[in-house]
Coordinates of C-alpha atoms and ligand atoms in Angstrom, one line a residue:
X22 CA -8.9 31.8 9.3
X23 CA -8.5 33.1 5.7
X24 CA -4.7 33.6 5.5
X25 CA -1.3 33.0 7.0
X26 CA 1.5 35.5 7.5
X27 CA 5.2 34.8 7.1
X28 CA 8.0 37.2 8.1
X29 CA 11.2 36.6 6.2
X30 CA 14.2 39.1 6.2
X31 CA 11.9 41.6 8.1
X32 CA 9.4 41.5 5.3
X33 CA 5.9 40.2 5.9
X34 CA 4.2 38.0 3.4
X35 CA 0.6 36.8 3.4
X36 CA -0.6 33.5 2.0
X37 CA -4.2 32.1 1.5
X38 CA -5.4 29.2 3.6
X39 CA -7.5 26.3 2.4
X40 CA -9.7 24.3 4.8
X41 CA -10.8 20.8 4.0
X42 CA -14.2 19.1 4.6
X43 CA -12.8 17.7 7.9
X44 CA -11.5 21.2 8.9
X45 CA -7.8 20.3 8.0
X46 CA -5.9 23.5 7.3
X47 CA -3.5 23.9 4.4
X48 CA -1.4 27.0 3.9
X49 CA -1.4 27.6 0.1
X50 CA 2.3 28.3 -0.7
X51 CA 1.9 28.0 -4.5
X52 CA 3.1 31.7 -4.7
X53 CA 5.8 31.3 -2.0
X54 CA 8.9 31.3 -4.3
X55 CA 7.5 34.0 -6.5
X56 CA 6.8 36.3 -3.6
X57 CA 9.8 35.5 -1.3
X58 CA 12.4 33.8 -3.4
X59 CA 12.5 31.1 -0.7
X60 CA 11.2 27.5 -0.8
X61 CA 9.9 25.3 1.9
X62 CA 12.1 22.5 3.3
X63 CA 10.3 19.4 4.5
X64 CA 12.3 16.2 4.0
X65 CA 9.8 13.2 3.8
X66 CA 7.0 15.7 3.2
X67 CA 5.6 15.1 6.7
X68 CA 4.2 18.6 6.7
X69 CA 3.4 19.0 3.0
X70 CA 0.1 18.6 1.3
X71 CA 0.8 17.5 -2.3
X72 CA -2.9 17.7 -3.4
X73 CA -6.5 18.0 -2.4
X74 CA -8.2 14.6 -2.5
X75 CA -11.8 13.3 -1.8
X76 CA -10.9 9.6 -1.7
X77 CA -9.7 8.7 1.9
X78 CA -9.6 10.6 5.1
X79 CA -7.3 9.7 8.0
X80 CA -7.2 11.3 11.5
X81 CA -4.0 9.9 12.9
X82 CA -4.6 11.3 16.4
X83 CA -8.1 9.7 16.6
X84 CA -7.2 6.6 14.7
X85 CA -9.9 7.3 12.1
X86 CA -9.8 5.9 8.6
X87 CA -12.7 6.5 6.1
X88 CA -13.1 5.5 2.5
X89 CA -15.2 8.1 0.7
X90 CA -16.6 9.0 4.1
X91 CA -17.4 5.5 5.2
X92 CA -15.6 4.3 8.4
X93 CA -13.2 1.5 7.7
X94 CA -14.9 -0.6 10.4
X95 CA -18.3 -0.4 8.6
X96 CA -16.8 -1.2 5.2
X97 CA -14.7 -4.1 6.6
X98 CA -17.7 -5.6 8.4
X99 CA -20.3 -5.2 5.6
X100 CA -18.7 -4.8 2.1
X101 CA -17.0 -7.0 -0.3
X102 CA -13.6 -6.1 -1.7
X103 CA -15.2 -5.6 -5.2
X104 CA -17.8 -3.2 -3.6
X105 CA -14.9 -1.4 -2.0
X106 CA -13.0 -1.1 -5.3
X107 CA -16.1 0.5 -6.9
X108 CA -16.6 2.9 -4.0
X109 CA -12.9 4.1 -4.1
X110 CA -12.8 4.5 -7.9
X111 CA -16.3 5.8 -8.6
X112 CA -17.0 7.6 -5.2
X113 CA -20.2 5.9 -4.2
X114 CA -21.3 2.5 -3.0
X115 CA -22.8 0.6 -6.0
X116 CA -26.4 -0.4 -6.2
X117 CA -27.2 -4.0 -7.1
X118 CA -27.1 -3.4 -10.8
X119 CA -23.9 -1.4 -10.8
X120 CA -22.3 -4.0 -8.6
X121 CA -23.4 -6.9 -10.9
X122 CA -22.1 -5.0 -13.9
X123 CA -18.8 -4.2 -12.2
X124 CA -18.3 -7.8 -11.0
X125 CA -19.1 -9.0 -14.5
X126 CA -16.5 -6.8 -16.0
X127 CA -13.9 -7.9 -13.5
X128 CA -14.7 -11.5 -14.1
X129 CA -14.4 -11.3 -17.9
X130 CA -11.0 -9.5 -17.9
X131 CA -9.0 -11.7 -15.7
X132 CA -7.0 -13.5 -18.4
X133 CA -3.6 -12.1 -19.4
X134 CA -2.3 -12.5 -22.9
X135 CA -0.9 -16.0 -23.4
X136 CA 2.4 -14.5 -24.6
X137 CA 2.8 -12.9 -21.1
X138 CA 3.3 -16.3 -19.7
X139 CA 6.7 -16.3 -21.5
X140 CA 7.8 -13.4 -19.3
X141 CA 7.5 -15.6 -16.2
X142 CA 9.8 -18.2 -17.7
X143 CA 12.6 -15.8 -17.9
X144 CA 12.7 -15.2 -14.1
X145 CA 14.8 -17.4 -11.8
X146 CA 12.7 -19.5 -9.4
X147 CA 13.9 -17.4 -6.4
X148 CA 12.7 -14.1 -8.1
X149 CA 10.7 -12.0 -5.6
X150 CA 7.1 -11.9 -6.7
X151 CA 7.1 -8.1 -6.2
X152 CA 9.7 -7.7 -8.9
X153 CA 7.6 -9.9 -11.2
X154 CA 4.4 -8.0 -10.3
X155 CA 5.9 -4.6 -10.9
X156 CA 7.3 -5.5 -14.4
X157 CA 4.2 -7.5 -15.4
X158 CA 1.8 -4.6 -14.5
X159 CA 4.0 -2.2 -16.4
X160 CA 4.1 -4.6 -19.3
X161 CA 0.3 -4.6 -19.6
X162 CA 0.9 -1.2 -21.4
X163 CA 2.5 -3.2 -24.2
X164 CA -0.8 -5.1 -24.8
X165 CA -3.3 -2.4 -24.0
X166 CA -2.9 0.9 -25.7
X167 CA -3.7 3.9 -23.5
X168 CA -5.5 7.0 -24.8
X169 CA -7.2 10.1 -23.5
X170 CA -10.5 8.4 -24.4
X171 CA -12.3 8.0 -21.1
X172 CA -13.8 4.7 -22.2
X173 CA -10.4 3.3 -22.9
X174 CA -9.0 4.5 -19.6
X175 CA -12.0 3.0 -17.7
X176 CA -11.5 -0.3 -19.5
X177 CA -7.8 -0.3 -18.6
X178 CA -8.7 0.3 -15.0
X179 CA -10.9 -2.8 -15.1
X180 CA -8.2 -4.8 -16.9
X181 CA -5.7 -3.8 -14.2
X182 CA -7.9 -4.7 -11.3
X183 CA -8.9 -8.0 -12.9
X184 CA -5.5 -9.1 -14.2
X185 CA -3.5 -8.1 -11.1
X186 CA -4.7 -11.2 -9.2
X187 CA -3.9 -13.4 -12.1
X188 CA -0.4 -12.0 -12.3
X189 CA 0.0 -12.4 -8.5
X190 CA -1.2 -16.0 -8.6
X191 CA 0.9 -16.9 -11.6
X192 CA 4.0 -15.5 -10.0
X193 CA 3.3 -17.6 -6.9
X194 CA 2.8 -20.8 -9.0
X195 CA 6.0 -19.9 -11.0
X196 CA 8.0 -19.6 -7.7
X197 CA 6.9 -23.1 -6.5
X198 CA 7.2 -24.7 -10.0
X199 CA 3.5 -25.6 -10.2
X200 CA 1.4 -25.2 -13.3
X201 CA -0.6 -22.0 -13.6
X202 CA -4.3 -22.3 -12.6
X203 CA -6.5 -20.2 -14.8
X204 CA -9.1 -17.8 -13.4
X205 CA -12.7 -19.2 -13.1
X206 CA -15.8 -17.1 -13.8
X207 CA -17.9 -18.9 -11.3
X208 CA -15.9 -17.8 -8.3
X209 CA -15.8 -14.5 -6.3
X210 CA -12.8 -12.3 -6.6
X211 CA -11.2 -13.6 -3.5
X212 CA -12.4 -17.2 -4.0
X213 CA -10.9 -17.2 -7.5
X214 CA -7.6 -15.8 -6.2
X215 CA -7.4 -18.5 -3.5
X216 CA -8.2 -21.1 -6.2
X217 CA -5.5 -19.8 -8.5
X218 CA -3.0 -19.9 -5.6
X219 CA -3.8 -23.3 -4.1
X220 CA -5.6 -25.5 -6.7
X221 CA -3.6 -28.1 -8.6
X222 CA -4.7 -29.9 -11.7
X223 CA -4.7 -33.3 -10.1
X224 CA -7.5 -32.7 -7.7
X225 CA -10.4 -30.3 -6.9
X226 CA -9.6 -27.5 -4.4
X227 CA -12.3 -26.7 -1.8
X228 CA -12.3 -22.9 -1.1
X229 CA -12.6 -22.4 2.7
X230 CA -15.2 -19.8 3.5
X231 CA -13.1 -18.7 6.5
X232 CA -10.1 -18.0 4.2
X233 CA -12.3 -16.3 1.6
X234 CA -13.8 -14.0 4.3
X235 CA -10.4 -13.3 5.8
X236 CA -8.8 -12.5 2.4
X237 CA -11.8 -10.2 1.5
X238 CA -11.3 -8.4 4.8
X239 CA -7.5 -8.1 4.4
X240 CA -7.8 -6.7 0.9
X241 CA -10.4 -4.2 2.1
X242 CA -8.1 -3.0 4.9
X243 CA -5.3 -2.4 2.4
X244 CA -7.4 -0.8 -0.3
X245 CA -6.4 2.8 0.2
X246 CA -4.5 5.1 2.7
X247 CA -4.4 8.6 1.1
X248 CA -1.0 10.0 0.3
X249 CA 1.3 7.1 1.5
X250 CA 4.6 6.6 -0.2
X251 CA 3.4 4.3 -2.9
X252 CA 0.3 6.2 -3.7
X253 CA 2.3 9.4 -3.9
X254 CA 4.6 7.6 -6.2
X255 CA 1.7 6.7 -8.5
X256 CA 0.5 10.3 -8.5
X257 CA 4.1 11.6 -9.1
X258 CA 4.8 9.2 -12.0
X259 CA 1.3 9.8 -13.4
X260 CA 1.8 13.6 -13.2
X261 CA 4.2 13.3 -16.1
X262 CA 1.3 11.7 -18.1
X263 CA 2.9 8.3 -17.9
X264 CA 0.4 5.5 -18.5
X265 CA -1.9 4.0 -15.8
X266 CA 0.0 0.7 -16.0
X267 CA 3.5 2.5 -15.8
X268 CA 2.3 4.7 -12.9
X269 CA 1.1 1.8 -10.9
X270 CA 4.1 -0.4 -11.8
X271 CA 6.1 2.4 -10.1
X272 CA 3.8 2.4 -7.1
X273 CA 4.4 -1.4 -6.7
X274 CA 8.1 -0.8 -6.5
X275 CA 7.7 1.9 -3.8
X276 CA 5.4 -0.4 -1.8
X277 CA 8.1 -3.1 -1.8
X278 CA 10.3 -1.2 0.5
X279 CA 10.6 -2.7 4.0
X280 CA 9.6 0.6 5.7
X281 CA 6.3 0.5 3.7
X282 CA 4.4 -2.5 2.3
X283 CA 7.4 -4.7 2.6
X284 CA 7.0 -4.5 6.4
X285 CA 4.5 -7.3 6.5
X286 CA 7.2 -9.7 5.3
X287 CA 9.7 -8.1 7.6
X288 CA 7.4 -8.6 10.6
X289 CA 7.2 -12.4 10.1
X290 CA 10.9 -12.7 9.5
X291 CA 11.5 -10.7 12.7
X292 CA 9.1 -12.9 14.7
X293 CA 10.8 -16.0 13.3
X294 CA 14.2 -14.6 14.3
X295 CA 12.9 -13.9 17.8
X296 CA 11.5 -17.4 18.1
X297 CA 14.7 -19.0 16.7
X298 CA 16.6 -17.0 19.3
X299 CA 14.7 -18.7 22.1
X300 CA 11.6 -16.3 22.0
X301 CA 13.3 -13.7 24.2
X302 CA 11.1 -10.8 23.0
X303 CA 12.4 -8.6 25.9
X304 CA 15.8 -8.7 24.2
X305 CA 14.4 -7.4 21.0
X306 CA 12.3 -4.8 22.6
X307 CA 15.6 -3.4 24.2
X308 CA 17.3 -3.6 20.8
X309 CA 14.4 -1.6 19.2
X310 CA 15.1 1.2 21.8
X311 CA 18.8 1.0 21.5
X312 CA 20.0 3.9 19.2
X313 CA 23.2 2.0 18.5
X314 CA 21.2 -0.8 17.1
X315 CA 19.7 -0.7 13.6
X316 CA 16.9 -3.1 14.8
X317 CA 13.4 -1.7 14.4
X318 CA 10.2 -3.3 15.7
X319 CA 8.7 -4.0 12.3
X320 CA 5.0 -3.5 12.1
X321 CA 5.2 -0.7 14.7
X322 CA 5.0 3.0 14.2
X323 CA 3.4 5.2 11.5
X324 CA 4.0 8.6 10.0
X325 CA 0.3 9.5 10.5
X326 CA -1.2 7.3 13.2
X327 CA -0.2 8.5 16.6
X328 CA -2.9 6.3 18.1
X329 CA -4.0 2.8 17.1
X330 CA -4.0 2.0 13.4
X331 CA -7.7 1.0 13.1
X332 CA -6.7 -1.6 10.6
X333 CA -4.3 -3.2 13.0
X334 CA -7.2 -3.5 15.5
X335 CA -9.3 -5.3 12.9
X336 CA -6.4 -7.5 11.8
X337 CA -5.7 -8.6 15.4
X338 CA -9.4 -9.5 15.9
X339 CA -9.6 -11.7 12.8
X340 CA -6.2 -13.3 13.5
X341 CA -7.6 -15.1 16.5
X342 CA -10.8 -16.0 14.5
X343 CA -8.9 -17.4 11.5
X344 CA -6.3 -19.3 13.5
X345 CA -9.1 -20.7 15.8
X346 CA -11.2 -21.7 12.8
X347 CA -8.2 -23.4 11.2
X348 CA -7.2 -25.0 14.5
X349 CA -3.8 -23.4 14.1
X350 CA -1.6 -22.5 17.1
X351 CA 1.1 -20.2 15.8
X352 CA 3.9 -19.4 18.3
X353 CA 4.7 -16.3 16.4
X354 CA 1.2 -14.9 17.3
X355 CA 2.1 -15.2 21.0
X356 CA 5.4 -13.5 20.5
X357 CA 3.6 -10.7 18.6
X358 CA 1.0 -10.2 21.3
X359 CA 3.7 -10.2 24.0
X360 CA 5.7 -7.5 22.0
X361 CA 2.5 -5.4 21.6
X362 CA 1.6 -5.7 25.3
X363 CA 5.1 -4.6 26.4
X364 CA 5.3 -1.8 23.8
X365 CA 2.0 -0.3 24.9
X366 CA 3.3 0.4 28.3
X367 CA 7.0 1.0 27.5
X368 CA 7.9 4.7 27.8
X369 CA 10.0 4.6 24.6
X370 CA 7.1 3.6 22.5
X371 CA 4.5 5.5 24.5
X372 CA 6.5 8.8 24.2
X373 CA 7.0 8.3 20.4
X374 CA 3.3 7.1 20.0
X375 CA 4.4 3.9 18.3
X376 CA 1.5 1.6 17.9
X377 CA 1.0 -1.6 15.8
X378 CA 0.3 -0.7 12.2
X379 CA -1.6 -2.7 9.6
X380 CA 1.5 -4.8 8.9
X381 CA 1.9 -6.2 12.4
X382 CA -0.8 -8.9 12.4
X383 CA -1.6 -9.3 8.7
X384 CA 1.4 -11.5 8.0
X385 CA 0.3 -14.0 10.7
X386 CA -3.1 -14.4 9.0
X387 CA -1.5 -14.8 5.5
X388 CA 0.8 -17.4 7.1
X389 CA -2.2 -19.3 8.5
X390 CA -3.7 -19.2 5.1
X391 CA -0.7 -21.0 3.7
X392 CA 0.6 -18.0 1.8
X393 CA 4.4 -17.9 1.7
X394 CA 6.1 -14.8 3.3
X395 CA 7.5 -13.5 0.0
X396 CA 3.9 -13.1 -1.3
X397 CA 2.7 -11.0 1.6
X398 CA 3.6 -7.7 0.0
X399 CA 2.0 -8.9 -3.3
X400 CA -1.2 -9.3 -1.4
X401 CA -0.7 -5.8 0.0
X402 CA -0.4 -4.6 -3.6
X403 CA -3.5 -6.5 -4.7
X404 CA -5.4 -4.8 -1.9
X405 CA -4.0 -1.3 -2.7
X406 CA -4.8 -1.6 -6.5
X407 CA -8.2 0.2 -6.3
X408 CA -6.7 3.0 -4.2
X409 CA -3.8 3.6 -6.6
X410 CA -6.3 3.6 -9.5
X411 CA -8.6 6.0 -7.7
X412 CA -5.8 8.4 -7.0
X413 CA -4.3 8.2 -10.5
X414 CA -7.8 8.9 -11.9
X415 CA -8.3 11.9 -9.4
X416 CA -4.9 13.3 -10.2
X417 CA -5.4 13.1 -13.9
X418 CA -8.9 14.7 -13.6
X419 CA -7.7 17.6 -11.4
X420 CA -7.1 20.8 -13.3
X421 CA -4.7 21.8 -10.6
X422 CA -2.4 18.9 -11.5
X423 CA 1.0 19.9 -12.8
X424 CA 4.0 17.7 -13.3
X425 CA 5.5 17.0 -9.9
X426 CA 8.9 18.7 -9.7
X427 CA 10.0 19.5 -6.1
X428 CA 12.9 22.0 -5.4
X429 CA 16.0 21.6 -3.2
X430 CA 18.3 23.5 -1.0
X431 CA 21.7 23.1 -2.7
X432 CA 24.6 22.4 -0.4
X433 CA 27.3 21.4 -2.9
X434 CA 30.4 23.2 -4.1
X435 CA 30.3 26.9 -5.2
X436 CA 31.2 27.7 -8.8
X437 CA 34.6 26.5 -9.9
X438 CA 36.4 25.9 -13.2
X439 CA 37.7 22.9 -15.1
X440 CA 41.3 21.9 -14.6
X441 CA 43.0 19.7 -17.1
X442 CA 43.9 16.3 -15.7
X443 CA 47.7 16.9 -16.0
X444 CA 47.3 19.8 -13.5
X445 CA 45.2 18.0 -10.9
Ligands
LIG14 C1 2.8 1.2 5.9 O1 2.0 6.0 5.1 C2 1.1 5.0 5.1 O2 -0.1 5.2 5.2 C3 1.7 3.6 5.0 C4 0.7 2.4 5.2 C5 -0.3 2.4 4.1 O3 -1.3 1.8 4.3 O4 0.1 2.8 2.9 O5 0.0 2.6 6.4 C6 1.5 1.1 5.2 O6 3.8 1.4 5.3 C7 2.8 1.0 7.4 C8 4.3 1.2 8.0 C9 5.0 -0.1 7.9 N1 6.4 0.0 8.3 C10 6.9 -0.5 9.4 O7 6.2 -1.2 10.2 C11 8.4 -0.3 9.6 C12 8.7 0.0 11.0 N2 8.2 1.4 11.2 C13 9.2 2.5 11.1 O8 10.2 2.3 10.2 C14 8.5 3.8 11.2 O9 7.6 3.8 12.2 C15 7.8 4.3 10.0 C16 8.6 4.2 8.7 C17 6.5 3.5 9.7 C18 7.4 5.8 10.2 O10 8.6 6.5 10.3 P1 8.6 8.1 10.5 O11 7.3 8.6 10.6 O12 9.6 8.6 9.6 O13 9.1 8.1 12.0 P2 10.6 8.1 12.5 O14 11.3 7.0 11.7 O15 11.2 9.4 12.4 O16 10.5 7.6 14.0 C19 10.2 8.6 15.0 C20 11.0 8.0 16.3 C21 12.4 7.7 16.0 O17 13.1 7.7 17.3 P3 13.8 9.1 17.7 O18 14.8 9.5 16.6 O19 12.7 10.2 17.9 O20 14.5 8.7 19.0 O21 10.4 6.7 16.6 C22 11.4 5.7 16.4 C23 12.5 6.2 15.5 O22 13.7 5.6 15.8 N3 10.7 4.6 15.7 C24 10.9 3.3 16.0 C25 10.1 2.6 15.1 N4 9.4 3.4 14.4 C26 9.8 4.7 14.7 N5 11.7 2.7 16.9 C27 11.7 1.3 17.0 N6 10.9 0.6 16.1 C28 10.0 1.2 15.3 N7 9.3 0.4 14.5

């Protein structure tokens, strides 16, 4: 298959075809408008490839997810989040020396400038941590100059990865009125984050190995997901040659939406609502299918996965493990499992291939870890940081990259002329 033919107004046009390393086929329409005068029309870009990428592969029909070719199941069961960051950004799993160097860099760039603490003081206590994270990440560009020097860009990527967890932890401490806990160089990435979240100056905080392992796994599961809404936002903003920090600040805002990363918070709020309403999950399943209702089963459905989201499977498995290890019985978990069981046999969900996605169970684990609901999407952002960085880097290094500027089909008024207000 080397080309595709299009017939428009009785004229035939031919376009080249590109085939990816997993045999995905893309019709190259870069010459469509010049040849035909027409554009494509694909709201939501469900059928549109914005780029070629070597970072992550998803097969939605098979429920396959691979980071740089490695199956998510193998990475999740064997790697650390820091290893996964290295793999996504540099393309290969690090050897022992590379991993040690990378870990050292991440460890020694965790502090934010002391003046940045003043930013937190301006926010109201109820400020959503995603608003804080988006503005603080963008504000890193006021402290760290960006340049085309690859060494500067590489250092800024390290700074972003390292400081993101400090910003996240400080925004949590700010929201509960507790003093900030500074990063510690003797702890792992996830152990240090848990320590910054939950330690208090008055007494030592014992990091639970169960929580440290669970957090490591959750961050890995969220690390990248090819051209999702927030990653596409990072690539779009970066295509104007906006800075790394500004591009990823924009990505954080996109992730915040309840249809995207904000869904993990929505899932818990949905389960709590069902529980408060007597736990009648059948009622809410019917609402989800009722077209006159705006209710959606949050944590269900996906633009790409038309089979199980492999991340949801892993999340579900560790949910039982974490809650069991912590001796927690969460009634929301039972409601979630009952909803899933019904949905997997209900024709509405089966016909639309709606399965649990990564957000369906992750919030229950975060809850068991003692993380407040409004921090869930911040943890999603923390996990997605390496993926955003890897895509920003790939976009900037791609000679095919042009400033993103989609077209439209205009449906407004035809030409008309100004009428003075006295004559209207
Ligand atoms: C993430 O893209 C990524 O990779 C994202 C992500 C990542 O890692 O970056 O995987 C993370 O964002 C996961 C998704 C989290 N969002 C939610 O859980 C919110 C609930 N889900 C839906 O809003 C929806 O499923 C989306 C947004 C996820 C996908 O929407 P699509 O692809 O635009 O599909 P659609 O809305 O057109 O739905 C198709 C049909 C519709 O019914 P019909 O018009 O055909 O009758 O399915 C229905 C929808 O009404 N439907 C649902 C539903 N999701 C879709 N009905 C009830 N409950 C739902 N959750």
